[in-house]
PDB file of C-alpha atoms in Angstrom:
ATOM      1  CA  UNK A   1      24.128  38.597  33.731  1.00 91.00           C
ATOM      2  CA  UNK A   2      27.145  39.290  31.536  1.00 96.00           C
ATOM      3  CA  UNK A   3      30.051  41.519  32.595  1.00 97.00           C
ATOM      4  CA  UNK A   4      33.382  42.021  30.871  1.00 98.00           C
ATOM      5  CA  UNK A   5      35.728  44.302  32.777  1.00 98.00           C
ATOM      6  CA  UNK A   6      39.267  44.786  34.062  1.00 98.00           C
ATOM      7  CA  UNK A   7      39.530  43.879  37.720  1.00 98.00           C
ATOM      8  CA  UNK A   8      41.871  43.491  40.674  1.00 98.00           C
ATOM      9  CA  UNK A   9      41.765  40.080  42.346  1.00 98.00           C
ATOM     10  CA  UNK A  10      40.905  40.349  46.043  1.00 98.00           C
ATOM     11  CA  UNK A  11      40.558  36.756  47.220  1.00 96.00           C
ATOM     12  CA  UNK A  12      40.683  33.197  45.965  1.00 96.00           C
ATOM     13  CA  UNK A  13      38.998  30.258  47.696  1.00 95.00           C
ATOM     14  CA  UNK A  14      39.173  26.606  46.669  1.00 93.00           C
ATOM     15  CA  UNK A  15      35.825  25.213  45.533  1.00 92.00           C
ATOM     16  CA  UNK A  16      35.333  21.551  44.792  1.00 86.00           C
ATOM     17  CA  UNK A  17      38.180  19.375  43.582  1.00 86.00           C
ATOM     18  CA  UNK A  18      39.578  21.632  40.875  1.00 91.00           C
ATOM     19  CA  UNK A  19      37.763  24.963  40.882  1.00 95.00           C
ATOM     20  CA  UNK A  20      38.081  28.248  42.750  1.00 97.00           C
ATOM     21  CA  UNK A  21      35.767  31.076  43.749  1.00 97.00           C
ATOM     22  CA  UNK A  22      37.404  34.402  42.970  1.00 98.00           C
ATOM     23  CA  UNK A  23      36.273  37.785  44.245  1.00 98.00           C
ATOM     24  CA  UNK A  24      37.567  40.742  42.263  1.00 98.00           C
ATOM     25  CA  UNK A  25      37.020  44.488  42.299  1.00 98.00           C
ATOM     26  CA  UNK A  26      35.908  46.164  39.083  1.00 98.00           C
ATOM     27  CA  UNK A  27      35.657  49.916  38.599  1.00 98.00           C
ATOM     28  CA  UNK A  28      32.048  50.124  37.421  1.00 97.00           C
ATOM     29  CA  UNK A  29      30.489  46.939  38.810  1.00 97.00           C
ATOM     30  CA  UNK A  30      32.064  46.767  42.266  1.00 98.00           C
ATOM     31  CA  UNK A  31      33.090  43.484  43.832  1.00 98.00           C
ATOM     32  CA  UNK A  32      32.131  40.539  41.642  1.00 97.00           C
ATOM     33  CA  UNK A  33      32.449  36.882  42.691  1.00 97.00           C
ATOM     34  CA  UNK A  34      32.830  34.135  40.132  1.00 97.00           C
ATOM     35  CA  UNK A  35      33.608  30.446  39.798  1.00 97.00           C
ATOM     36  CA  UNK A  36      36.729  29.664  37.790  1.00 97.00           C
ATOM     37  CA  UNK A  37      36.739  26.159  36.369  1.00 96.00           C
ATOM     38  CA  UNK A  38      40.172  24.613  36.839  1.00 95.00           C
ATOM     39  CA  UNK A  39      41.162  27.524  39.081  1.00 93.00           C
ATOM     40  CA  UNK A  40      43.465  25.277  41.124  1.00 90.00           C
ATOM     41  CA  UNK A  41      45.352  24.016  38.087  1.00 93.00           C
ATOM     42  CA  UNK A  42      49.046  24.626  37.555  1.00 90.00           C
ATOM     43  CA  UNK A  43      48.212  26.985  34.689  1.00 93.00           C
ATOM     44  CA  UNK A  44      45.775  29.187  36.598  1.00 94.00           C
ATOM     45  CA  UNK A  45      47.257  29.257  40.098  1.00 92.00           C
ATOM     46  CA  UNK A  46      49.832  31.959  39.177  1.00 93.00           C
ATOM     47  CA  UNK A  47      47.069  33.989  37.516  1.00 95.00           C
ATOM     48  CA  UNK A  48      44.686  33.816  40.465  1.00 97.00           C
ATOM     49  CA  UNK A  49      46.809  35.709  42.968  1.00 96.00           C
ATOM     50  CA  UNK A  50      45.476  38.574  45.106  1.00 96.00           C
ATOM     51  CA  UNK A  51      46.442  41.995  43.671  1.00 97.00           C
ATOM     52  CA  UNK A  52      46.897  40.622  40.140  1.00 98.00           C
ATOM     53  CA  UNK A  53      45.182  42.663  37.452  1.00 98.00           C
ATOM     54  CA  UNK A  54      43.006  40.636  35.120  1.00 98.00           C
ATOM     55  CA  UNK A  55      40.416  40.978  32.405  1.00 98.00           C
ATOM     56  CA  UNK A  56      37.409  39.059  33.657  1.00 98.00           C
ATOM     57  CA  UNK A  57      34.252  37.820  31.987  1.00 98.00           C
ATOM     58  CA  UNK A  58      31.353  36.896  34.268  1.00 98.00           C
ATOM     59  CA  UNK A  59      28.341  34.993  32.934  1.00 97.00           C
ATOM     60  CA  UNK A  60      25.265  33.845  34.865  1.00 95.00           C
ATOM     61  CA  UNK A  61      21.676  33.055  33.935  1.00 91.00           C
ATOM     62  CA  UNK A  62      20.309  35.026  36.903  1.00 85.00           C
ATOM     63  CA  UNK A  63      21.646  37.676  39.232  1.00 75.00           C
ATOM     64  CA  UNK A  64      21.346  35.278  42.199  1.00 82.00           C
ATOM     65  CA  UNK A  65      23.465  32.559  40.586  1.00 90.00           C
ATOM     66  CA  UNK A  66      27.229  32.438  41.139  1.00 95.00           C
ATOM     67  CA  UNK A  67      28.655  33.517  37.816  1.00 97.00           C
ATOM     68  CA  UNK A  68      31.063  31.480  35.760  1.00 97.00           C
ATOM     69  CA  UNK A  69      34.258  33.497  35.439  1.00 98.00           C
ATOM     70  CA  UNK A  70      36.964  33.319  32.819  1.00 97.00           C
ATOM     71  CA  UNK A  71      40.143  35.281  33.390  1.00 97.00           C
ATOM     72  CA  UNK A  72      42.975  36.699  31.330  1.00 97.00           C
ATOM     73  CA  UNK A  73      46.035  37.980  33.155  1.00 97.00           C
ATOM     74  CA  UNK A  74      46.840  41.643  32.475  1.00 98.00           C
ATOM     75  CA  UNK A  75      49.554  42.289  35.054  1.00 97.00           C
ATOM     76  CA  UNK A  76      51.057  39.866  37.553  1.00 96.00           C
ATOM     77  CA  UNK A  77      52.194  40.821  41.050  1.00 94.00           C
ATOM     78  CA  UNK A  78      53.204  37.254  41.885  1.00 90.00           C
ATOM     79  CA  UNK A  79      56.864  38.230  42.363  1.00 92.00           C
ATOM     80  CA  UNK A  80      55.865  40.576  45.192  1.00 93.00           C
ATOM     81  CA  UNK A  81      54.365  37.711  47.187  1.00 91.00           C
ATOM     82  CA  UNK A  82      57.854  36.332  47.881  1.00 90.00           C
ATOM     83  CA  UNK A  83      58.978  39.622  49.458  1.00 92.00           C
ATOM     84  CA  UNK A  84      57.742  39.556  53.080  1.00 92.00           C
ATOM     85  CA  UNK A  85      56.934  43.254  53.476  1.00 94.00           C
ATOM     86  CA  UNK A  86      55.345  43.729  50.061  1.00 95.00           C
ATOM     87  CA  UNK A  87      53.432  40.465  50.472  1.00 95.00           C
ATOM     88  CA  UNK A  88      52.060  41.621  53.835  1.00 95.00           C
ATOM     89  CA  UNK A  89      50.910  44.913  52.307  1.00 96.00           C
ATOM     90  CA  UNK A  90      49.121  43.207  49.411  1.00 97.00           C
ATOM     91  CA  UNK A  91      47.591  40.581  51.698  1.00 96.00           C
ATOM     92  CA  UNK A  92      46.199  43.271  53.980  1.00 96.00           C
ATOM     93  CA  UNK A  93      44.872  45.725  51.425  1.00 97.00           C
ATOM     94  CA  UNK A  94      43.129  43.054  49.332  1.00 97.00           C
ATOM     95  CA  UNK A  95      41.734  41.233  52.377  1.00 96.00           C
ATOM     96  CA  UNK A  96      40.428  44.504  53.821  1.00 96.00           C
ATOM     97  CA  UNK A  97      38.690  45.374  50.568  1.00 97.00           C
ATOM     98  CA  UNK A  98      37.209  41.900  50.146  1.00 96.00           C
ATOM     99  CA  UNK A  99      35.906  41.817  53.724  1.00 94.00           C
ATOM    100  CA  UNK A 100      34.288  45.243  53.816  1.00 95.00           C
ATOM    101  CA  UNK A 101      32.853  46.103  50.408  1.00 96.00           C
ATOM    102  CA  UNK A 102      29.367  44.843  49.534  1.00 96.00           C
ATOM    103  CA  UNK A 103      29.065  43.009  46.251  1.00 96.00           C
ATOM    104  CA  UNK A 104      27.944  44.604  42.987  1.00 95.00           C
ATOM    105  CA  UNK A 105      28.076  48.197  44.227  1.00 97.00           C
ATOM    106  CA  UNK A 106      30.455  50.432  42.261  1.00 98.00           C
ATOM    107  CA  UNK A 107      33.198  52.287  44.106  1.00 98.00           C
ATOM    108  CA  UNK A 108      35.227  53.841  41.294  1.00 98.00           C
ATOM    109  CA  UNK A 109      37.326  56.017  43.614  1.00 98.00           C
ATOM    110  CA  UNK A 110      38.275  52.983  45.691  1.00 98.00           C
ATOM    111  CA  UNK A 111      39.139  51.003  42.576  1.00 98.00           C
ATOM    112  CA  UNK A 112      41.465  53.767  41.391  1.00 98.00           C
ATOM    113  CA  UNK A 113      43.005  54.160  44.846  1.00 98.00           C
ATOM    114  CA  UNK A 114      43.562  50.435  45.304  1.00 98.00           C
ATOM    115  CA  UNK A 115      45.136  50.224  41.856  1.00 98.00           C
ATOM    116  CA  UNK A 116      47.418  53.081  42.896  1.00 97.00           C
ATOM    117  CA  UNK A 117      48.429  51.416  46.162  1.00 97.00           C
ATOM    118  CA  UNK A 118      49.228  48.120  44.436  1.00 97.00           C
ATOM    119  CA  UNK A 119      51.221  49.942  41.750  1.00 96.00           C
ATOM    120  CA  UNK A 120      53.118  51.858  44.442  1.00 96.00           C
ATOM    121  CA  UNK A 121      54.022  48.633  46.261  1.00 96.00           C
ATOM    122  CA  UNK A 122      55.260  47.203  42.974  1.00 94.00           C
ATOM    123  CA  UNK A 123      57.274  50.283  42.027  1.00 92.00           C
ATOM    124  CA  UNK A 124      58.611  51.741  45.270  1.00 85.00           C
ATOM    125  CA  UNK A 125      62.124  50.699  46.320  1.00 70.00           C
ATOM    126  CA  UNK A 126      61.172  50.891  50.017  1.00 81.00           C
ATOM    127  CA  UNK A 127      58.035  50.761  52.127  1.00 90.00           C
ATOM    128  CA  UNK A 128      58.310  54.468  52.800  1.00 86.00           C
ATOM    129  CA  UNK A 129      57.307  54.988  49.175  1.00 90.00           C
ATOM    130  CA  UNK A 130      53.962  53.207  49.528  1.00 95.00           C
ATOM    131  CA  UNK A 131      53.048  53.227  53.228  1.00 96.00           C
ATOM    132  CA  UNK A 132      51.483  56.741  53.144  1.00 96.00           C
ATOM    133  CA  UNK A 133      49.359  55.710  50.149  1.00 96.00           C
ATOM    134  CA  UNK A 134      48.134  52.681  52.073  1.00 97.00           C
ATOM    135  CA  UNK A 135      47.070  54.872  55.020  1.00 98.00           C
ATOM    136  CA  UNK A 136      45.237  57.222  52.661  1.00 98.00           C
ATOM    137  CA  UNK A 137      43.474  54.235  51.104  1.00 98.00           C
ATOM    138  CA  UNK A 138      42.253  53.097  54.524  1.00 98.00           C
ATOM    139  CA  UNK A 139      40.972  56.620  55.191  1.00 98.00           C
ATOM    140  CA  UNK A 140      39.155  56.675  51.835  1.00 98.00           C
ATOM    141  CA  UNK A 141      37.624  53.249  52.475  1.00 98.00           C
ATOM    142  CA  UNK A 142      36.181  54.483  55.767  1.00 98.00           C
ATOM    143  CA  UNK A 143      34.711  57.509  54.021  1.00 98.00           C
ATOM    144  CA  UNK A 144      33.226  55.515  51.121  1.00 98.00           C
ATOM    145  CA  UNK A 145      31.500  53.159  53.554  1.00 97.00           C
ATOM    146  CA  UNK A 146      29.975  55.963  55.611  1.00 97.00           C
ATOM    147  CA  UNK A 147      32.515  56.207  58.426  1.00 97.00           C
ATOM    148  CA  UNK A 148      34.542  59.145  57.167  1.00 97.00           C
ATOM    149  CA  UNK A 149      36.570  61.308  59.526  1.00 97.00           C
ATOM    150  CA  UNK A 150      36.025  65.071  59.578  1.00 96.00           C
ATOM    151  CA  UNK A 151      39.521  66.500  59.291  1.00 95.00           C
ATOM    152  CA  UNK A 152      38.454  69.917  58.011  1.00 94.00           C
ATOM    153  CA  UNK A 153      38.072  71.810  61.303  1.00 95.00           C
ATOM    154  CA  UNK A 154      38.316  71.436  65.065  1.00 96.00           C
ATOM    155  CA  UNK A 155      35.242  69.906  66.695  1.00 94.00           C
ATOM    156  CA  UNK A 156      35.954  71.863  69.883  1.00 92.00           C
ATOM    157  CA  UNK A 157      36.739  75.374  68.609  1.00 94.00           C
ATOM    158  CA  UNK A 158      35.678  75.359  64.945  1.00 93.00           C
ATOM    159  CA  UNK A 159      39.179  76.406  63.863  1.00 90.00           C
ATOM    160  CA  UNK A 160      40.459  75.148  60.541  1.00 89.00           C
ATOM    161  CA  UNK A 161      44.164  75.476  61.375  1.00 90.00           C
ATOM    162  CA  UNK A 162      46.699  73.750  63.639  1.00 92.00           C
ATOM    163  CA  UNK A 163      44.779  70.492  63.589  1.00 96.00           C
ATOM    164  CA  UNK A 164      47.010  68.020  65.411  1.00 97.00           C
ATOM    165  CA  UNK A 165      44.644  65.427  66.897  1.00 98.00           C
ATOM    166  CA  UNK A 166      41.491  63.387  66.214  1.00 98.00           C
ATOM    167  CA  UNK A 167      38.802  62.450  68.701  1.00 98.00           C
ATOM    168  CA  UNK A 168      38.630  58.631  68.960  1.00 97.00           C
ATOM    169  CA  UNK A 169      34.896  58.904  69.653  1.00 96.00           C
ATOM    170  CA  UNK A 170      33.613  61.353  67.043  1.00 96.00           C
ATOM    171  CA  UNK A 171      36.314  61.048  64.365  1.00 97.00           C
ATOM    172  CA  UNK A 172      36.571  64.816  64.240  1.00 97.00           C
ATOM    173  CA  UNK A 173      39.803  66.779  64.129  1.00 98.00           C
ATOM    174  CA  UNK A 174      40.951  68.678  67.217  1.00 98.00           C
ATOM    175  CA  UNK A 175      43.271  71.688  67.199  1.00 97.00           C
ATOM    176  CA  UNK A 176      46.186  72.102  69.577  1.00 95.00           C
ATOM    177  CA  UNK A 177      44.203  74.713  71.518  1.00 95.00           C
ATOM    178  CA  UNK A 178      41.094  72.551  71.653  1.00 96.00           C
ATOM    179  CA  UNK A 179      43.105  69.544  72.819  1.00 96.00           C
ATOM    180  CA  UNK A 180      44.761  71.355  75.743  1.00 95.00           C
ATOM    181  CA  UNK A 181      44.772  69.044  78.754  1.00 94.00           C
ATOM    182  CA  UNK A 182      43.292  66.115  76.811  1.00 94.00           C
ATOM    183  CA  UNK A 183      46.172  65.209  74.508  1.00 95.00           C
ATOM    184  CA  UNK A 184      46.627  61.753  76.043  1.00 95.00           C
ATOM    185  CA  UNK A 185      43.032  60.811  75.210  1.00 96.00           C
ATOM    186  CA  UNK A 186      43.277  61.779  71.553  1.00 98.00           C
ATOM    187  CA  UNK A 187      44.789  60.227  68.435  1.00 98.00           C
ATOM    188  CA  UNK A 188      47.546  62.157  66.708  1.00 98.00           C
ATOM    189  CA  UNK A 189      46.708  63.519  63.247  1.00 98.00           C
ATOM    190  CA  UNK A 190      49.893  63.358  61.123  1.00 97.00           C
ATOM    191  CA  UNK A 191      50.532  66.358  58.859  1.00 95.00           C
ATOM    192  CA  UNK A 192      50.474  64.336  55.632  1.00 96.00           C
ATOM    193  CA  UNK A 193      46.798  63.520  56.281  1.00 96.00           C
ATOM    194  CA  UNK A 194      45.897  67.013  57.459  1.00 92.00           C
ATOM    195  CA  UNK A 195      47.663  69.213  54.905  1.00 90.00           C
ATOM    196  CA  UNK A 196      49.444  66.806  52.531  1.00 90.00           C
ATOM    197  CA  UNK A 197      53.139  66.552  51.833  1.00 90.00           C
ATOM    198  CA  UNK A 198      55.661  63.788  52.601  1.00 89.00           C
ATOM    199  CA  UNK A 199      55.517  61.516  55.630  1.00 94.00           C
ATOM    200  CA  UNK A 200      58.342  60.309  57.846  1.00 94.00           C
ATOM    201  CA  UNK A 201      58.065  57.021  59.720  1.00 95.00           C
ATOM    202  CA  UNK A 202      56.610  58.461  62.958  1.00 96.00           C
ATOM    203  CA  UNK A 203      53.907  60.108  60.839  1.00 97.00           C
ATOM    204  CA  UNK A 204      53.196  56.841  59.008  1.00 97.00           C
ATOM    205  CA  UNK A 205      52.760  54.919  62.261  1.00 97.00           C
ATOM    206  CA  UNK A 206      50.565  57.682  63.689  1.00 98.00           C
ATOM    207  CA  UNK A 207      48.452  57.415  60.545  1.00 98.00           C
ATOM    208  CA  UNK A 208      48.199  53.644  60.891  1.00 98.00           C
ATOM    209  CA  UNK A 209      47.141  53.979  64.530  1.00 98.00           C
ATOM    210  CA  UNK A 210      44.516  56.528  63.528  1.00 98.00           C
ATOM    211  CA  UNK A 211      42.928  54.545  60.707  1.00 98.00           C
ATOM    212  CA  UNK A 212      43.380  51.269  62.610  1.00 96.00           C
ATOM    213  CA  UNK A 213      41.270  52.549  65.491  1.00 97.00           C
ATOM    214  CA  UNK A 214      38.304  53.359  63.266  1.00 97.00           C
ATOM    215  CA  UNK A 215      38.673  50.309  61.026  1.00 96.00           C
ATOM    216  CA  UNK A 216      38.593  48.047  64.087  1.00 93.00           C
ATOM    217  CA  UNK A 217      35.695  49.901  65.695  1.00 94.00           C
ATOM    218  CA  UNK A 218      33.486  50.373  62.654  1.00 94.00           C
ATOM    219  CA  UNK A 219      34.338  47.719  60.061  1.00 93.00           C
ATOM    220  CA  UNK A 220      36.522  44.864  61.297  1.00 90.00           C
ATOM    221  CA  UNK A 221      34.231  43.388  63.908  1.00 82.00           C
ATOM    222  CA  UNK A 222      33.392  39.823  64.951  1.00 73.00           C
ATOM    223  CA  UNK A 223      33.765  37.653  61.852  1.00 59.00           C
ATOM    224  CA  UNK A 224      36.695  39.681  60.492  1.00 65.00           C
ATOM    225  CA  UNK A 225      39.254  38.894  63.188  1.00 68.00           C
ATOM    226  CA  UNK A 226      41.427  37.054  60.668  1.00 80.00           C
ATOM    227  CA  UNK A 227      41.456  40.158  58.467  1.00 89.00           C
ATOM    228  CA  UNK A 228      42.577  42.339  61.380  1.00 87.00           C
ATOM    229  CA  UNK A 229      45.397  39.852  62.006  1.00 90.00           C
ATOM    230  CA  UNK A 230      46.717  40.550  58.497  1.00 92.00           C
ATOM    231  CA  UNK A 231      47.031  44.220  59.425  1.00 94.00           C
ATOM    232  CA  UNK A 232      48.885  43.370  62.624  1.00 94.00           C
ATOM    233  CA  UNK A 233      51.383  41.316  60.625  1.00 94.00           C
ATOM    234  CA  UNK A 234      51.938  44.225  58.257  1.00 96.00           C
ATOM    235  CA  UNK A 235      52.494  46.747  61.066  1.00 96.00           C
ATOM    236  CA  UNK A 236      54.943  44.432  62.828  1.00 95.00           C
ATOM    237  CA  UNK A 237      56.926  43.907  59.631  1.00 95.00           C
ATOM    238  CA  UNK A 238      57.015  47.659  59.037  1.00 95.00           C
ATOM    239  CA  UNK A 239      58.331  48.209  62.555  1.00 94.00           C
ATOM    240  CA  UNK A 240      61.079  45.622  62.047  1.00 93.00           C
ATOM    241  CA  UNK A 241      61.972  47.123  58.681  1.00 89.00           C
ATOM    242  CA  UNK A 242      62.596  50.585  60.111  1.00 88.00           C
ATOM    243  CA  UNK A 243      64.134  49.505  63.434  1.00 80.00           C
TER     244      UNK A 243
END
């Protein structure tokens, strides 16, 4: 096995006395793990940071063997890891991707979307500039893994307009008419997810509640409690930032 490709680092785990196992997302080869010799060295520690963009080369004699990985830094996001809110966003979005995507299966749309979210966190002067993109990424991840929400029409009436809610059971949109009398049992569908456009903070938090419900129910179960905790930290920091 021999792969050379640009990639976004998702996770780094110490292995042995000096090495590290790195999992990174490539556009055409999906998530690829690899062993980096000397990955815990002073030279490579700044390179092997989640959300950094790298050029990776994976080599293995068989597909079952953990590949040897050499890395070349393309773009560093290390400075963002000292900013609490940006660091929480990068920690969450990379941990979510690492925990949910199967290895070696290409998800080009997710790669492009994740690259866009990371770039938005790096470029935006405030969280309001990247928070909607993060919610959209979570929605796309659900869809790519087979748990997509149907936001095209009301599951109760069939209407394609005035969609204001989502059923927490079916994941289908519900119109204002269809939701009459049941609003308290439904999740709010913010306009920026239904019809596009900008998002204010109430809309962002409604979006996070919506995607969080389905991520927790369908993807972040049992062994991924620590990943869910990263999302809770992000939401709490967002709430403090806008208070």
